[in-house]
GROMACS .gro file of N, CA, C and O in nm:
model
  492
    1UNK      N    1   2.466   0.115  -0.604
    1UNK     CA    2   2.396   0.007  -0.536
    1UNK      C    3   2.264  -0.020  -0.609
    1UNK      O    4   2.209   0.076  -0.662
    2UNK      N    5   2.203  -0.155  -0.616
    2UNK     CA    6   2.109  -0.205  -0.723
    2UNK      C    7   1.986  -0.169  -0.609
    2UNK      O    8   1.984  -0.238  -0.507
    3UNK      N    9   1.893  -0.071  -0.624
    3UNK     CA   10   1.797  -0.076  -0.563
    3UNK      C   11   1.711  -0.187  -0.515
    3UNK      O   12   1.626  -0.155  -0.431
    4UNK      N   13   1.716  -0.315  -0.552
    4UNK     CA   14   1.670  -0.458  -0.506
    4UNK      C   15   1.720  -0.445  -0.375
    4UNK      O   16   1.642  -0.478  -0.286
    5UNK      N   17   1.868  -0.392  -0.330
    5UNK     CA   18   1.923  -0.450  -0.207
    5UNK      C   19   1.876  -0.334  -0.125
    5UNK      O   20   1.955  -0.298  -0.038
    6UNK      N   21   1.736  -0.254  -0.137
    6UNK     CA   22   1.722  -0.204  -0.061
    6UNK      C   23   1.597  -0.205  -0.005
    6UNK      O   24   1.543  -0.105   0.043
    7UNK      N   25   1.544  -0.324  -0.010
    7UNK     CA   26   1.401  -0.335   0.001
    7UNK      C   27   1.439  -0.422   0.147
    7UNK      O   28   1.519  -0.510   0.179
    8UNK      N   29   1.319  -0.332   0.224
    8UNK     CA   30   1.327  -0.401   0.326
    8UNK      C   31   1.338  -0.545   0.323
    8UNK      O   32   1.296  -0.627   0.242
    9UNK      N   33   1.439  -0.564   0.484
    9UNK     CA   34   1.390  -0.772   0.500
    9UNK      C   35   1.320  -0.770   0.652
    9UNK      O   36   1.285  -0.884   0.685
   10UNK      N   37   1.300  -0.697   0.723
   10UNK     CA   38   1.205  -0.728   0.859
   10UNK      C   39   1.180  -0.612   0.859
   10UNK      O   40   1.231  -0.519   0.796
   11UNK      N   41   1.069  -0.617   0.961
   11UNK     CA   42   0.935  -0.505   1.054
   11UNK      C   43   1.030  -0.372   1.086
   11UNK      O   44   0.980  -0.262   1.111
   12UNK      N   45   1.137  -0.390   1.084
   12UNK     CA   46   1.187  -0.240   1.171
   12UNK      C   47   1.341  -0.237   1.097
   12UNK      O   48   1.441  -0.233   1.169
   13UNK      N   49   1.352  -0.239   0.949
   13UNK     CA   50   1.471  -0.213   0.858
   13UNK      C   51   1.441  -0.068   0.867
   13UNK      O   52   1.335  -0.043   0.809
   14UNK      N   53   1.494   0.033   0.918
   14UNK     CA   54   1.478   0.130   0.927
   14UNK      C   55   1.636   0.186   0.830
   14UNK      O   56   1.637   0.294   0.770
   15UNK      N   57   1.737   0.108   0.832
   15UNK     CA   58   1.879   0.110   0.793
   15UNK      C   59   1.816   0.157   0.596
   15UNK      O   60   1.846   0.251   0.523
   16UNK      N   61   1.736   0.053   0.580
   16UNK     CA   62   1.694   0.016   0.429
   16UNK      C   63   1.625   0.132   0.391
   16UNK      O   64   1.633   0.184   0.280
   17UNK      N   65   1.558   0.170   0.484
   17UNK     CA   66   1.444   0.277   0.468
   17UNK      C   67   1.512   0.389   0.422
   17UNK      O   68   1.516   0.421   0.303
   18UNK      N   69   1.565   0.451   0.514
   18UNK     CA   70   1.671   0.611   0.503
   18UNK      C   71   1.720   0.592   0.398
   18UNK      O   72   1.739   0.690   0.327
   19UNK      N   73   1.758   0.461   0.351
   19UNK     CA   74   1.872   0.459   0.198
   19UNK      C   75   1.772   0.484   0.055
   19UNK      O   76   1.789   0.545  -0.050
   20UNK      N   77   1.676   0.413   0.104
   20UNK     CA   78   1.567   0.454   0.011
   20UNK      C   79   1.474   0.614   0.022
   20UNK      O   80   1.428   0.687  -0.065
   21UNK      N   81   1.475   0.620   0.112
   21UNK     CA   82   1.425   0.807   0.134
   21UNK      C   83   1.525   0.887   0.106
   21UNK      O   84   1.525   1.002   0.151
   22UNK      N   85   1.626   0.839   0.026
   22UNK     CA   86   1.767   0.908  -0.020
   22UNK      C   87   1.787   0.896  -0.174
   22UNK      O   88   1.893   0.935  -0.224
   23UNK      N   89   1.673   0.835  -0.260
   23UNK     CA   90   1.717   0.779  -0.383
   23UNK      C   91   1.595   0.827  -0.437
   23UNK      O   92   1.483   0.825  -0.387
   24UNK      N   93   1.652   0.892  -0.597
   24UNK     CA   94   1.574   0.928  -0.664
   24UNK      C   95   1.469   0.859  -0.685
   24UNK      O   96   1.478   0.740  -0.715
   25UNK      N   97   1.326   0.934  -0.668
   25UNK     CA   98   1.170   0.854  -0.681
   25UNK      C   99   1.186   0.731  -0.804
   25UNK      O  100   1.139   0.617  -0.796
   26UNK      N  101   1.269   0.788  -0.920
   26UNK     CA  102   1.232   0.725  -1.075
   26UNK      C  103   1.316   0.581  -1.012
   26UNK      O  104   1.292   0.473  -1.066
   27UNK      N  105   1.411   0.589  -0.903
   27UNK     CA  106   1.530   0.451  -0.918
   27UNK      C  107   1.427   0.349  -0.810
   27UNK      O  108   1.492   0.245  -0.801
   28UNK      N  109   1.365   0.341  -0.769
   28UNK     CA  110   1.276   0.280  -0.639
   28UNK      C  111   1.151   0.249  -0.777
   28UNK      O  112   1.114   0.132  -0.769
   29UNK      N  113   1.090   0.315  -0.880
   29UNK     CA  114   0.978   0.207  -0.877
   29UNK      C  115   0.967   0.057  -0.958
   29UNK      O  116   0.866  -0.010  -0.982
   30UNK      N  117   1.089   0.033  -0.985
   30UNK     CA  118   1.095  -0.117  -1.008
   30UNK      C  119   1.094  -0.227  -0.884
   30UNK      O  120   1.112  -0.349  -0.890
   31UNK      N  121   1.065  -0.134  -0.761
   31UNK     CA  122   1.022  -0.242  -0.689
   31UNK      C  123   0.881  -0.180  -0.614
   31UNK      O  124   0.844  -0.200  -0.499
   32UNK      N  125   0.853  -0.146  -0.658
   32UNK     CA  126   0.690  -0.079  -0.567
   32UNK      C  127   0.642  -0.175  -0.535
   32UNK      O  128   0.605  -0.173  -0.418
   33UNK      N  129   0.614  -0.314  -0.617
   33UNK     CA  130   0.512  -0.398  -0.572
   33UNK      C  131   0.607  -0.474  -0.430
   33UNK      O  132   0.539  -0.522  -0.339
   34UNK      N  133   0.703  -0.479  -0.423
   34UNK     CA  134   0.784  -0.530  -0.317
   34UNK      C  135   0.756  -0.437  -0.175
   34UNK      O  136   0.742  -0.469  -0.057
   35UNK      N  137   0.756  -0.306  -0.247
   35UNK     CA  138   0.751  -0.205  -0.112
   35UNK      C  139   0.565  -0.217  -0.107
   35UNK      O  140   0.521  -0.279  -0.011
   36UNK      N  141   0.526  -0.195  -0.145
   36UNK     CA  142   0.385  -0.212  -0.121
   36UNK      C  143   0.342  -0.343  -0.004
   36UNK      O  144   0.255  -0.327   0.082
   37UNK      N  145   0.420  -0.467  -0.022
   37UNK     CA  146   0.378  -0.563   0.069
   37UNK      C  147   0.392  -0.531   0.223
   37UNK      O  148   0.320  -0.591   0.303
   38UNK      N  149   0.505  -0.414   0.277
   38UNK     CA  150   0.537  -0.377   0.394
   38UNK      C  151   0.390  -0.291   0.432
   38UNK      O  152   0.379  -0.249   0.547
   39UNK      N  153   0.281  -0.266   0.335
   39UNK     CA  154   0.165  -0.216   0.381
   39UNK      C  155   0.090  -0.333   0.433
   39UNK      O  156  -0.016  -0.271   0.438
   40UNK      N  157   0.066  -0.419   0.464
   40UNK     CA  158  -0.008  -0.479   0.523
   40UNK      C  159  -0.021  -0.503   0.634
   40UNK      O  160  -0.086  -0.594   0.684
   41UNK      N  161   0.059  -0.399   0.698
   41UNK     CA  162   0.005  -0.422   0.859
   41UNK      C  163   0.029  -0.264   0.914
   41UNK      O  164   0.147  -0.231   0.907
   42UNK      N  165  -0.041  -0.185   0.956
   42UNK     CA  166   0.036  -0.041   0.957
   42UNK      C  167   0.069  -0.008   1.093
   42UNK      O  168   0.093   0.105   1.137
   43UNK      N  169   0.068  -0.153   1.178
   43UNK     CA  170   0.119  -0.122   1.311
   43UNK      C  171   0.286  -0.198   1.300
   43UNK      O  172   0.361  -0.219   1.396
   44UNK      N  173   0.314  -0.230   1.160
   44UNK     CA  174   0.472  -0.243   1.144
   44UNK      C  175   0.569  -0.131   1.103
   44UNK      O  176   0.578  -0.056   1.006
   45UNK      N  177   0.639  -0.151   1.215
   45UNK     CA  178   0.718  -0.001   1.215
   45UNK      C  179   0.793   0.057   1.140
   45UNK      O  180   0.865   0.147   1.182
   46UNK      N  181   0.794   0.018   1.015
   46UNK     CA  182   0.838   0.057   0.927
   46UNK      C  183   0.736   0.104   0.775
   46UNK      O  184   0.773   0.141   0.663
   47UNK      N  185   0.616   0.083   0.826
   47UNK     CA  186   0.466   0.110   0.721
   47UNK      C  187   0.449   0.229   0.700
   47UNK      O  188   0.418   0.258   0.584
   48UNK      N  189   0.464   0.350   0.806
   48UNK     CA  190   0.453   0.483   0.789
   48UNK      C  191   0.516   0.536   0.674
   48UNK      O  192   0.467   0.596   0.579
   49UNK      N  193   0.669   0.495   0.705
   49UNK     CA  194   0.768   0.551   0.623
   49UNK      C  195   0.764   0.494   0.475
   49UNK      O  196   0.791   0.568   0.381
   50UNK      N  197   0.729   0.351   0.456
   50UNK     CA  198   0.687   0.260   0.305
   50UNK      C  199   0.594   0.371   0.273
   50UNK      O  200   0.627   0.440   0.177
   51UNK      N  201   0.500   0.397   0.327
   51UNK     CA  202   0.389   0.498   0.277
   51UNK      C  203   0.420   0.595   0.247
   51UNK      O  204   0.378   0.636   0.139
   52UNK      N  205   0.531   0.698   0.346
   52UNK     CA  206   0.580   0.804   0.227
   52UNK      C  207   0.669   0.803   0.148
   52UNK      O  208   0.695   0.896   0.073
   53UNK      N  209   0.729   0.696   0.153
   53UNK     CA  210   0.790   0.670  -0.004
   53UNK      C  211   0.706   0.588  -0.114
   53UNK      O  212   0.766   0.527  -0.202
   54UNK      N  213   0.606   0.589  -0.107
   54UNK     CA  214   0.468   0.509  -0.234
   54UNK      C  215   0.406   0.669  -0.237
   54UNK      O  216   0.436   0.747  -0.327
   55UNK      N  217   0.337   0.696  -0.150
   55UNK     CA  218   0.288   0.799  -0.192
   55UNK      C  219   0.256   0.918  -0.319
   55UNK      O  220   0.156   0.978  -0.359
   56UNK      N  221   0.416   0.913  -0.356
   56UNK     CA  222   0.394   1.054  -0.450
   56UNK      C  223   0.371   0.941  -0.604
   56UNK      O  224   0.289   0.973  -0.690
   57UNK      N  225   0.448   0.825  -0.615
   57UNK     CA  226   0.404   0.776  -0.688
   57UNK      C  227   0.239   0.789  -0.790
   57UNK      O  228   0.229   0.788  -0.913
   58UNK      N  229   0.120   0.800  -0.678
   58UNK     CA  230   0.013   0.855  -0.718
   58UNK      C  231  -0.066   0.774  -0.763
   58UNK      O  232  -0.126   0.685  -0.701
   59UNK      N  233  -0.071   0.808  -0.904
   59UNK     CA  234  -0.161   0.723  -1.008
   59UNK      C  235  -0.064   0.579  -1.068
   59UNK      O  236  -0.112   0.475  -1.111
   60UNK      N  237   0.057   0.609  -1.056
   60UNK     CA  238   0.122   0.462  -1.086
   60UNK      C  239   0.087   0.384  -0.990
   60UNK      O  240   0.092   0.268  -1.030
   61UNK      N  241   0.043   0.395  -0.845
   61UNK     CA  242   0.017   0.296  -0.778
   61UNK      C  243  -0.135   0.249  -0.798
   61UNK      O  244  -0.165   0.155  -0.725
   62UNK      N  245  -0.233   0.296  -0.880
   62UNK     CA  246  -0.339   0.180  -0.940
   62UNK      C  247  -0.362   0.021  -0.963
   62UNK      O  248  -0.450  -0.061  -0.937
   63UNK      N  249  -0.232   0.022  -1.027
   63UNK     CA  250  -0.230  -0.128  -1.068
   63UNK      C  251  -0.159  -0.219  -0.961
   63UNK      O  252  -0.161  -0.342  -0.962
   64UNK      N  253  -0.099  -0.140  -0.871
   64UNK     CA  254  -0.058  -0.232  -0.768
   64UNK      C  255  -0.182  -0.242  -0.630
   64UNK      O  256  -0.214  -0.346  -0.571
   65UNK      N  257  -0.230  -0.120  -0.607
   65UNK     CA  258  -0.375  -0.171  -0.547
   65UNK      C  259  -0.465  -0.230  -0.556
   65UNK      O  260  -0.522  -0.299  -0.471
   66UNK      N  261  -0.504  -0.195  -0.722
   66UNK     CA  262  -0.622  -0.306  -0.765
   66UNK      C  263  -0.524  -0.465  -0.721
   66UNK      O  264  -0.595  -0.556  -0.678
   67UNK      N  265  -0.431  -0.483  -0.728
   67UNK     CA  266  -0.403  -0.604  -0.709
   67UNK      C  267  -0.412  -0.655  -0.565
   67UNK      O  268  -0.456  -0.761  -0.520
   68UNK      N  269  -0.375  -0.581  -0.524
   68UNK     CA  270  -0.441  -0.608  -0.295
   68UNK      C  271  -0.547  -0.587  -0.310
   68UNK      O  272  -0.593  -0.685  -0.251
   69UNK      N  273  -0.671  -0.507  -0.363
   69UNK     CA  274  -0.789  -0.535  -0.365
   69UNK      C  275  -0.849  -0.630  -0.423
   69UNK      O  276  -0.971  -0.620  -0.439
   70UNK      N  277  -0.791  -0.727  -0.460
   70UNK     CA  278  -0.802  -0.843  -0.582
   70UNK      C  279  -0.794  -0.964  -0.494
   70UNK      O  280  -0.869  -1.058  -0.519
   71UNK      N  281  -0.685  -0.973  -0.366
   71UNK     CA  282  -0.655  -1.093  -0.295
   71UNK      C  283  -0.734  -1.107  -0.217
   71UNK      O  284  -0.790  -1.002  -0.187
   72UNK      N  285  -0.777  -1.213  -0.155
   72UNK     CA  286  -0.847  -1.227  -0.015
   72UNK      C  287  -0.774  -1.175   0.087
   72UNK      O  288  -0.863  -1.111   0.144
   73UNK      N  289  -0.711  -1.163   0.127
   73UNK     CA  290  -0.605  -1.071   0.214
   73UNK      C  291  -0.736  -0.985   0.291
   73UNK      O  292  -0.751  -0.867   0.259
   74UNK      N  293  -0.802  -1.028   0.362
   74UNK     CA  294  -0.879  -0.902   0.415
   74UNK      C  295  -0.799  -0.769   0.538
   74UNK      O  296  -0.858  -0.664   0.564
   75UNK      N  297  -0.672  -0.802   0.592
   75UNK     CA  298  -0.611  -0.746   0.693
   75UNK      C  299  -0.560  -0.658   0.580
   75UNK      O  300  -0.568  -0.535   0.582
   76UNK      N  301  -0.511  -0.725   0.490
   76UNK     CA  302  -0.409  -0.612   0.423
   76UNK      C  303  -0.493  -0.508   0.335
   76UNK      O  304  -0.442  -0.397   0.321
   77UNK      N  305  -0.609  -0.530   0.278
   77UNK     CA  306  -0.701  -0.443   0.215
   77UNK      C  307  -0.754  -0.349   0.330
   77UNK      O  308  -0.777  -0.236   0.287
   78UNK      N  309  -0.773  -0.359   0.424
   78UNK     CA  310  -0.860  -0.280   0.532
   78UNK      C  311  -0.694  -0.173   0.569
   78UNK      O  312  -0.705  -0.051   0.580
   79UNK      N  313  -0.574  -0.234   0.581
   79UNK     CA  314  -0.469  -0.144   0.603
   79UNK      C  315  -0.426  -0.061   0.501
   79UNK      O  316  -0.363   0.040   0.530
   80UNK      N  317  -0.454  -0.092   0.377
   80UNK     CA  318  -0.411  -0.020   0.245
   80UNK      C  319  -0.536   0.072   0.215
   80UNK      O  320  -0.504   0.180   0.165
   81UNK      N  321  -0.656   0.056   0.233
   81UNK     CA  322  -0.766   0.163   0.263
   81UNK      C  323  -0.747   0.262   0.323
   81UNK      O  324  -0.750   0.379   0.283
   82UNK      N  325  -0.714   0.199   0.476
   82UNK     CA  326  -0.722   0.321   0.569
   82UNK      C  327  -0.608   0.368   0.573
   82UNK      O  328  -0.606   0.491   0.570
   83UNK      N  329  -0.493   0.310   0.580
   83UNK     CA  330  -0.380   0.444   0.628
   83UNK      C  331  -0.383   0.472   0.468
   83UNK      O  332  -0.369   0.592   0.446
   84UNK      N  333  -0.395   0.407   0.369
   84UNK     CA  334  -0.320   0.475   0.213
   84UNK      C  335  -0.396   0.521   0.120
   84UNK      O  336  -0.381   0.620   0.049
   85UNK      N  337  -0.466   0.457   0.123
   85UNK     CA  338  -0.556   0.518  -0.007
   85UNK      C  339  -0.658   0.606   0.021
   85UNK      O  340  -0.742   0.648  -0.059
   86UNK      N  341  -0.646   0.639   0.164
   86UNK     CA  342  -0.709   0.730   0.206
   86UNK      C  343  -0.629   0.836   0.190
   86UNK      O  344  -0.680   0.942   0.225
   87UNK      N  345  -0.529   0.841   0.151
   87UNK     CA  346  -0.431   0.959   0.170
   87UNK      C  347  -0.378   1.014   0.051
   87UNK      O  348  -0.318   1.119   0.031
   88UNK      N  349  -0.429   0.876  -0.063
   88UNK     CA  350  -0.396   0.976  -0.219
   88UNK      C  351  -0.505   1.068  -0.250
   88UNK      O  352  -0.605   1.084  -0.179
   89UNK      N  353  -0.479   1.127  -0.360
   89UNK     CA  354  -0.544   1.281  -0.407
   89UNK      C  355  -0.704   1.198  -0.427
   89UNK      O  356  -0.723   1.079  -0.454
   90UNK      N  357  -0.817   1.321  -0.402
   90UNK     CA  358  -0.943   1.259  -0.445
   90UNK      C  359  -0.945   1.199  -0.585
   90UNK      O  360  -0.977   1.085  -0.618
   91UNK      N  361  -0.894   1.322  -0.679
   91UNK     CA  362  -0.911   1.162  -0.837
   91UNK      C  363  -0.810   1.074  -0.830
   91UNK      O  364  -0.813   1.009  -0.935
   92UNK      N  365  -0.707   1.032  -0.751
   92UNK     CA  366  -0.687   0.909  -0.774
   92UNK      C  367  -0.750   0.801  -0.722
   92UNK      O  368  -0.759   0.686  -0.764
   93UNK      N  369  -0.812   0.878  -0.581
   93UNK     CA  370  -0.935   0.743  -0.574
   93UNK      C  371  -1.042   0.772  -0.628
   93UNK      O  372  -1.133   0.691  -0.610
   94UNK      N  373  -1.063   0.861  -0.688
   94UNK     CA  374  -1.191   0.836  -0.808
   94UNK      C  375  -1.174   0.712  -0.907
   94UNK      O  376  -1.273   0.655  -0.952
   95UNK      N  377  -1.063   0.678  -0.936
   95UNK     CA  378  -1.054   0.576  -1.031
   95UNK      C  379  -1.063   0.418  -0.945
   95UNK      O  380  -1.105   0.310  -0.986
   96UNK      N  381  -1.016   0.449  -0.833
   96UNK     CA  382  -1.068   0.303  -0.779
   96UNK      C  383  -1.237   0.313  -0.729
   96UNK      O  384  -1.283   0.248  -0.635
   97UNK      N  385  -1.294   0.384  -0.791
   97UNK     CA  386  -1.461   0.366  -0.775
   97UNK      C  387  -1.547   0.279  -0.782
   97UNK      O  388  -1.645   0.267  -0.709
   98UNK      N  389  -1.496   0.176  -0.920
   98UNK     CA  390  -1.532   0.067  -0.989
   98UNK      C  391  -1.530  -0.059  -0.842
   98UNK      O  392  -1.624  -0.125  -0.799
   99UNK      N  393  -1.417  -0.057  -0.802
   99UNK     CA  394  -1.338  -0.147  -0.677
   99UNK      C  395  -1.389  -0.164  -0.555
   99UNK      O  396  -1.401  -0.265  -0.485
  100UNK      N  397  -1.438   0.028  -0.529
  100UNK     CA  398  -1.481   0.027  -0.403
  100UNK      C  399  -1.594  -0.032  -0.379
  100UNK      O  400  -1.636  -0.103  -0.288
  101UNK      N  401  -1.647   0.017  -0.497
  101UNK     CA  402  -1.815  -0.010  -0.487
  101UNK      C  403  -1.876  -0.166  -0.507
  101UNK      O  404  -1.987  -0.216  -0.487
  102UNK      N  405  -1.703  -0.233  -0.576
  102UNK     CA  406  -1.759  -0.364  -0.597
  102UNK      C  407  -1.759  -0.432  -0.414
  102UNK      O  408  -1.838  -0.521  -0.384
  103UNK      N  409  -1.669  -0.380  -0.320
  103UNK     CA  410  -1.619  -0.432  -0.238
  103UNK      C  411  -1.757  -0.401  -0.104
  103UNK      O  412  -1.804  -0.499  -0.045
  104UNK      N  413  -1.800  -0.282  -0.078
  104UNK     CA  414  -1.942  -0.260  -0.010
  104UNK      C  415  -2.078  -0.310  -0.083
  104UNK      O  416  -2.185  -0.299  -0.023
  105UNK      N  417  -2.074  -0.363  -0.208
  105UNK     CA  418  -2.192  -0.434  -0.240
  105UNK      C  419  -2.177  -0.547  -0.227
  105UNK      O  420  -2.285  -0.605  -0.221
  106UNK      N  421  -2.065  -0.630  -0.215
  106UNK     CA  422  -2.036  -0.757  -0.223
  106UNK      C  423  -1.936  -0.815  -0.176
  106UNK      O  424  -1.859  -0.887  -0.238
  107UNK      N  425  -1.933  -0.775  -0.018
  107UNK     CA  426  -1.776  -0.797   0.046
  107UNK      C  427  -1.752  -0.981   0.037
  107UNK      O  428  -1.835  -1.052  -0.019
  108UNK      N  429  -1.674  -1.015   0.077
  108UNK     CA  430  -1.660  -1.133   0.106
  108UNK      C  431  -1.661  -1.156   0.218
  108UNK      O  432  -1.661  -1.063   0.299
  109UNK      N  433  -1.662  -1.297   0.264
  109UNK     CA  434  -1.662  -1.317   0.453
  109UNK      C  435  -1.527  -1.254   0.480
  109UNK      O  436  -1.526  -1.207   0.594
  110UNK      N  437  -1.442  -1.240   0.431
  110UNK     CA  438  -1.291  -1.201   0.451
  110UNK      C  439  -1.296  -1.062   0.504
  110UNK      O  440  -1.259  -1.014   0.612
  111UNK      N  441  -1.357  -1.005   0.388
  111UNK     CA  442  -1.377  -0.866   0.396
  111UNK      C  443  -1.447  -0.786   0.534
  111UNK      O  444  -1.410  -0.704   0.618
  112UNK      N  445  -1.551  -0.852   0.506
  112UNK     CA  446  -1.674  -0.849   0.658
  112UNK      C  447  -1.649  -0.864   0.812
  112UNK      O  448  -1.709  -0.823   0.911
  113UNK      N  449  -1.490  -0.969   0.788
  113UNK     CA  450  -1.438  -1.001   0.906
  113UNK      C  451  -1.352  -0.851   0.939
  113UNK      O  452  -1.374  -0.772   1.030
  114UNK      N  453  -1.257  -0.845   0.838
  114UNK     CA  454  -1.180  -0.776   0.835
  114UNK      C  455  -1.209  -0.603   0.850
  114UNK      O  456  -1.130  -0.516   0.887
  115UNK      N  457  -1.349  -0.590   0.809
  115UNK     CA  458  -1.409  -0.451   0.829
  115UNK      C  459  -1.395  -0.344   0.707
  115UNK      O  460  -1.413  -0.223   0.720
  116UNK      N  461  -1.354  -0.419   0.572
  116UNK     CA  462  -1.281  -0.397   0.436
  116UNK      C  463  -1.407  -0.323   0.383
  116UNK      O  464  -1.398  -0.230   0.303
  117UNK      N  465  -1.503  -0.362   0.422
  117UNK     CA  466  -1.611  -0.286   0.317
  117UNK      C  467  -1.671  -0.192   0.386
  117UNK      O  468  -1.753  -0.121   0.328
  118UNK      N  469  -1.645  -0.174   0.514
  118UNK     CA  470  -1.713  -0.048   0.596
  118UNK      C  471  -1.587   0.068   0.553
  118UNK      O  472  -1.612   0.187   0.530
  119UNK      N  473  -1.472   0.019   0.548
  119UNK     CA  474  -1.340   0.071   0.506
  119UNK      C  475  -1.379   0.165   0.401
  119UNK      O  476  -1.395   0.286   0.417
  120UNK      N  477  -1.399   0.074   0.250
  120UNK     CA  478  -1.426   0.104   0.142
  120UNK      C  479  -1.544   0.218   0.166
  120UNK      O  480  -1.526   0.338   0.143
  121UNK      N  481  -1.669   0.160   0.216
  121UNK     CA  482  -1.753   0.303   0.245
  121UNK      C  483  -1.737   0.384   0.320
  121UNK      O  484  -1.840   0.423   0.374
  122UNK      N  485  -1.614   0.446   0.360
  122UNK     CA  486  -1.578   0.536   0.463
  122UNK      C  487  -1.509   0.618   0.345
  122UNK      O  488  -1.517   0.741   0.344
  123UNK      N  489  -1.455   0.562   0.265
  123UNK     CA  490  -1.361   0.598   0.178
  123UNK      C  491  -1.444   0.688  -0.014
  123UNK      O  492  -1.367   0.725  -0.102
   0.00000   0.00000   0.00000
């Protein structure tokens, strides 16, 4: 089965999930940036479990964060802070340092609304 057909399609694919918590880490990260979008809300019931399958990933997930830290998206940056990137190893958020610090010196109204830069300095 082509790992594409296993990316979630709604809030509570839990069917998709198990098939993917069943498949070698290396066959899932041609779609990380797909699974990564199910982080933007972590009261969707299926976000916990997206998270422990991104997780061990680690330091490959850099370039897909800097990219949610990049959007105006302020809901989804304040959810990818707190439940996730709070939860990788301290040097991998040592390297988003550059990010954080741009985001508490200079939030945007988005951010400010969203609570993204109190986030970031919690973090």
């Amino acid at each position: 089965m082509d790992v594409r057909e296993l990316i979630p399609e709604h809030k509570s694919d839990f069917e998709r999930i198990e098939k993917l918590k069943n498949r070698d880490i290396e066959s899932i990260r041609p779609i990380i940036p797909e699974l990564m979008q199910w982080l933007q809300d972590s009261n969707w019931p299926i976000a916990f479990d997206v998270r422990e399958i991104l997780l061990p990933f680690n330091k490959d997930l850099l370039p897909h964060i800097r990219y949610v830290l990049n959007t105006s998206d302020g809901e989804w940056k304040y959810f990818l802070l707190t439940d996730f990137v709070s939860q990788l190893p301290k040097e991998t958020i040592a390297e988003l340092e550059h990010e954080l610090i741009q985001i508490t010196s200079s939030p945007s109204e988005s951010d400010k609304y969203s609570e993204v830069d109190e986030a970031a300095q919690h973090i």
